[in-house]
GROMACS .gro file of N, CA and C in nm:
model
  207
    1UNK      N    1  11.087  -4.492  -5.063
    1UNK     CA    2  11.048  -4.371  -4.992
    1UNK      C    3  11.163  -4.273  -5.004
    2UNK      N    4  11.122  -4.161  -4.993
    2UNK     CA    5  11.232  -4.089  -5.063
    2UNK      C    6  11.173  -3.923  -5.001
    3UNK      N    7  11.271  -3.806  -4.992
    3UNK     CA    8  11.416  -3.844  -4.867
    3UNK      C    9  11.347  -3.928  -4.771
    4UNK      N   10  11.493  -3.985  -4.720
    4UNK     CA   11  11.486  -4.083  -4.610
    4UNK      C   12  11.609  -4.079  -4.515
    5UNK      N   13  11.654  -3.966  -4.460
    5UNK     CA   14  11.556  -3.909  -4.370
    5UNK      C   15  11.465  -3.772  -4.412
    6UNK      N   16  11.369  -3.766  -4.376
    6UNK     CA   17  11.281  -3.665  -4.442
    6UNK      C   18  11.213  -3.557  -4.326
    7UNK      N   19  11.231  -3.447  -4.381
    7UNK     CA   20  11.193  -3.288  -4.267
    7UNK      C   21  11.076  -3.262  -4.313
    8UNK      N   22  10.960  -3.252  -4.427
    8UNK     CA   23  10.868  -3.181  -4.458
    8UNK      C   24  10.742  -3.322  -4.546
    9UNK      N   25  10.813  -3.351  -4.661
    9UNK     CA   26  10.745  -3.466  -4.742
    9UNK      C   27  10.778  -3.541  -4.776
   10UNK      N   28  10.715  -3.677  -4.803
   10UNK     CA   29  10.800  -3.773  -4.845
   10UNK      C   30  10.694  -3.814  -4.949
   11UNK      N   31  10.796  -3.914  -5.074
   11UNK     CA   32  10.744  -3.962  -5.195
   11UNK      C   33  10.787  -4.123  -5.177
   12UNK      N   34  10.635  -4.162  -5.210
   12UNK     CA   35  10.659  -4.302  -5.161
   12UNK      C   36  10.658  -4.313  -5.346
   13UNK      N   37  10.752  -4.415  -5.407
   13UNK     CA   38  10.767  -4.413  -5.511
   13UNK      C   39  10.698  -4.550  -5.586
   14UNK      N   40  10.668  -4.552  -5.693
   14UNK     CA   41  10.622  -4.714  -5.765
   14UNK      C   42  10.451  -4.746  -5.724
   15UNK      N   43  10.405  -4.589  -5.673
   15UNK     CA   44  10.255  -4.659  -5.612
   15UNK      C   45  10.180  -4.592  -5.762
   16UNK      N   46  10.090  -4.672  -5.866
   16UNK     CA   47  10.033  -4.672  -5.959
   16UNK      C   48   9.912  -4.661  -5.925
   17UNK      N   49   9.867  -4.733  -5.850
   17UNK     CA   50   9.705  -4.711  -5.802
   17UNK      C   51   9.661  -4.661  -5.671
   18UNK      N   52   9.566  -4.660  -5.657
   18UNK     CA   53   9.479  -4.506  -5.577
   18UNK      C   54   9.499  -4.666  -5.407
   19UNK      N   55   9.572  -4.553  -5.314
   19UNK     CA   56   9.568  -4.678  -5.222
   19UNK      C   57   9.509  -4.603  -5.069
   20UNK      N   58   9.514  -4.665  -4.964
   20UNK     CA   59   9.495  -4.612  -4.824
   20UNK      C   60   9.653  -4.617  -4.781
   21UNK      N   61   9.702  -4.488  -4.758
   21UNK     CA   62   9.848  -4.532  -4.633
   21UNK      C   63   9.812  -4.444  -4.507
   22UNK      N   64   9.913  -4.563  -4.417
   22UNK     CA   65   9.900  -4.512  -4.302
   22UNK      C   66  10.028  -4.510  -4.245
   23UNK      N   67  10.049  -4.390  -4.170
   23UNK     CA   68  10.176  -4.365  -4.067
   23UNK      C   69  10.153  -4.367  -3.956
   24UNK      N   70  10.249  -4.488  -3.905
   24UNK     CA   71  10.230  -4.520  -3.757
   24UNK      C   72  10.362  -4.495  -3.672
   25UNK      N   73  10.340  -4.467  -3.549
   25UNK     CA   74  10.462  -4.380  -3.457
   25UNK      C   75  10.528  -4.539  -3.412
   26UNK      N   76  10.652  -4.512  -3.366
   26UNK     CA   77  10.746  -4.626  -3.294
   26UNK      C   78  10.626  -4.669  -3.179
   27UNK      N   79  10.515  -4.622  -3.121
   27UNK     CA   80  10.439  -4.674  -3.037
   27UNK      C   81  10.350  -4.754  -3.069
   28UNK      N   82  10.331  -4.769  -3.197
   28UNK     CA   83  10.218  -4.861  -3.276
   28UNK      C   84  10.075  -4.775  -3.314
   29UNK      N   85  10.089  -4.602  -3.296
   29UNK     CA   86   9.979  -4.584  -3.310
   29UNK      C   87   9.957  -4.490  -3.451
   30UNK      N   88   9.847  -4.473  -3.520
   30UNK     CA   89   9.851  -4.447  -3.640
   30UNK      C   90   9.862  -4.295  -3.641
   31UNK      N   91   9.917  -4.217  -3.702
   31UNK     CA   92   9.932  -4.075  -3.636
   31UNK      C   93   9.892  -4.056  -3.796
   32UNK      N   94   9.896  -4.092  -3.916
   32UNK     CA   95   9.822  -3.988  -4.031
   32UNK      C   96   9.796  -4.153  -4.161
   33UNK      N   97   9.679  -4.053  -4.177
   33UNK     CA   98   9.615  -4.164  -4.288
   33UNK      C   99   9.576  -4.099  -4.431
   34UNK      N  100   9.551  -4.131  -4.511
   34UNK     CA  101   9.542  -4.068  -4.652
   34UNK      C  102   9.534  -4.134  -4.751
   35UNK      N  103   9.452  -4.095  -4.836
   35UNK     CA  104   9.417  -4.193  -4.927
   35UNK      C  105   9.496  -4.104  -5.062
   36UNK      N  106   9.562  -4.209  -5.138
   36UNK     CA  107   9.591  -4.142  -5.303
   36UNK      C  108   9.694  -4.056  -5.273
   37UNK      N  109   9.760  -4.083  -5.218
   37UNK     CA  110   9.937  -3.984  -5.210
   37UNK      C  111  10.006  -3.960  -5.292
   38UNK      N  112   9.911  -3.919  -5.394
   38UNK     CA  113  10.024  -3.884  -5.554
   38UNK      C  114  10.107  -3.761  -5.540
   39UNK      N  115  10.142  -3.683  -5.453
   39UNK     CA  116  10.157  -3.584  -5.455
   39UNK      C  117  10.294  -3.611  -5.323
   40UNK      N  118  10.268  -3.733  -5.252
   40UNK     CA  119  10.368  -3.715  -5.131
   40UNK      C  120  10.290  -3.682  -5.029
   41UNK      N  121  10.351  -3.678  -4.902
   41UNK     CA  122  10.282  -3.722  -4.798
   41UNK      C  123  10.340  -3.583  -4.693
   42UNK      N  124  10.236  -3.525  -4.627
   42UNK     CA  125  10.309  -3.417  -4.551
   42UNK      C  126  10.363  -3.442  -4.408
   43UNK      N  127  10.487  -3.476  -4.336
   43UNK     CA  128  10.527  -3.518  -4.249
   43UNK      C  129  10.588  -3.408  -4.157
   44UNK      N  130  10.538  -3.258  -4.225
   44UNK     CA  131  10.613  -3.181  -4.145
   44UNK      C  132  10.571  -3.156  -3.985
   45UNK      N  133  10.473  -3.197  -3.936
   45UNK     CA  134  10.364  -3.180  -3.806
   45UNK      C  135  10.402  -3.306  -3.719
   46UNK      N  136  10.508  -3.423  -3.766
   46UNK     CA  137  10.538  -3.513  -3.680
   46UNK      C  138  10.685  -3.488  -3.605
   47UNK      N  139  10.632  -3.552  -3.501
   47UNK     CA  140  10.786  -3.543  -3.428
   47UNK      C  141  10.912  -3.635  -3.488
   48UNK      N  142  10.993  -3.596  -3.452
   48UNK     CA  143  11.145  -3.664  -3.510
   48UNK      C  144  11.112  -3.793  -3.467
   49UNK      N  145  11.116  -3.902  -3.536
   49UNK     CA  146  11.143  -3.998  -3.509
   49UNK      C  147  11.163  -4.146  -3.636
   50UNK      N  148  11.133  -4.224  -3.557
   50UNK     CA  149  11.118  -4.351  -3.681
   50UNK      C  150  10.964  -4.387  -3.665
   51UNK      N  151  10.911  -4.401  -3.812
   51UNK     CA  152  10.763  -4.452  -3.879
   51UNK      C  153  10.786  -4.488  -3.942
   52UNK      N  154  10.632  -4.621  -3.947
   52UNK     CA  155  10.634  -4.730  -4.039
   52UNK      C  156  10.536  -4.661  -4.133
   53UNK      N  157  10.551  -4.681  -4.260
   53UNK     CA  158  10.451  -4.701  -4.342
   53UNK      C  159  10.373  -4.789  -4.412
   54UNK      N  160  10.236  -4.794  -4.375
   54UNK     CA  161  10.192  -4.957  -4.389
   54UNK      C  162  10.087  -4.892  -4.515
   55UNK      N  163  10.074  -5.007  -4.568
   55UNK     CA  164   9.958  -5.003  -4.707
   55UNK      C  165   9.915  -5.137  -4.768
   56UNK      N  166   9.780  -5.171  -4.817
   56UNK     CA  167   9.740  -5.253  -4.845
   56UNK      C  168   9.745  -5.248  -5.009
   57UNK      N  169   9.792  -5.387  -5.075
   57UNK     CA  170   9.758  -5.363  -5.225
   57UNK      C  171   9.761  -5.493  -5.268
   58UNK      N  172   9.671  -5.553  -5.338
   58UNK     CA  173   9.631  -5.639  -5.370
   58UNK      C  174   9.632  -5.762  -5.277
   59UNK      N  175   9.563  -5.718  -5.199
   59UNK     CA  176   9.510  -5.829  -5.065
   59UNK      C  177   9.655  -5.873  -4.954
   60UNK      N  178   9.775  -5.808  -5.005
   60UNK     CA  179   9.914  -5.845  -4.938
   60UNK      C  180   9.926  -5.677  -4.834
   61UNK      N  181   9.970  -5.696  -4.737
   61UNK     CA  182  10.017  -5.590  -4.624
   61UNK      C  183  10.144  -5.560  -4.694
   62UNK      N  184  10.150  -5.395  -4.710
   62UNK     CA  185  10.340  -5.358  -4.742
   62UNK      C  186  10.383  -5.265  -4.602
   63UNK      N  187  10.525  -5.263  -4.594
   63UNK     CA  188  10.556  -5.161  -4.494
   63UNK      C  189  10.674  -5.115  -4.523
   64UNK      N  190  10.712  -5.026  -4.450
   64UNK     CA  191  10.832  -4.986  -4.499
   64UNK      C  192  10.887  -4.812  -4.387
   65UNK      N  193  11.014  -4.863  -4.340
   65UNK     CA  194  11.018  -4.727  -4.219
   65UNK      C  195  11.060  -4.606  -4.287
   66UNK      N  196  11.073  -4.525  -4.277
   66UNK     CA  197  11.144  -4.365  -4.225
   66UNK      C  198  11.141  -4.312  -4.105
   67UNK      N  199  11.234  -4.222  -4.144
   67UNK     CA  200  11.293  -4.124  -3.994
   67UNK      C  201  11.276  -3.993  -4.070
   68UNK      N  202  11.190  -3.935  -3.952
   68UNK     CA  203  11.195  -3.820  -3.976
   68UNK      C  204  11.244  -3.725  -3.874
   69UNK      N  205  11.322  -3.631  -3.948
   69UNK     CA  206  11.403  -3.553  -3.877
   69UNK      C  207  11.336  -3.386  -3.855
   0.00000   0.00000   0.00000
């Protein structure tokens, strides 16, 4: 994921195929979903904090945090 910490977008890097991600707040709740993020992900509308990014790909759960500032 890349910047990390990130103000506006972030590029989740190495994703080849068309997937579902989801960003979830330090509270556990899903605050943005999107399918096919080839382009990066727009994070400018969230509050500062730390999020997980979760995604499904080939039947295995991935995750992975940022902070956004």
């Amino acid at each position: 994921i890349s910047p990390n910490p990130a103000l506006d977008r972030i590029i989740i890097e190495g994703l080849d195929i068309s997937i579902d991600i989801q960003l979830v707040s330090s509270d556990g709740k899903v605050v943005v979903k999107q399918y096919n993020p080839s382009h990066g992900l727009d994070v400018s509308s969230l509050s500062n904090g730390v999020y997980l990014i979760k995604y499904n790909r080939e039947g295995k759960t991935y995750s992975a945090q940022f902070i956004k500032q």
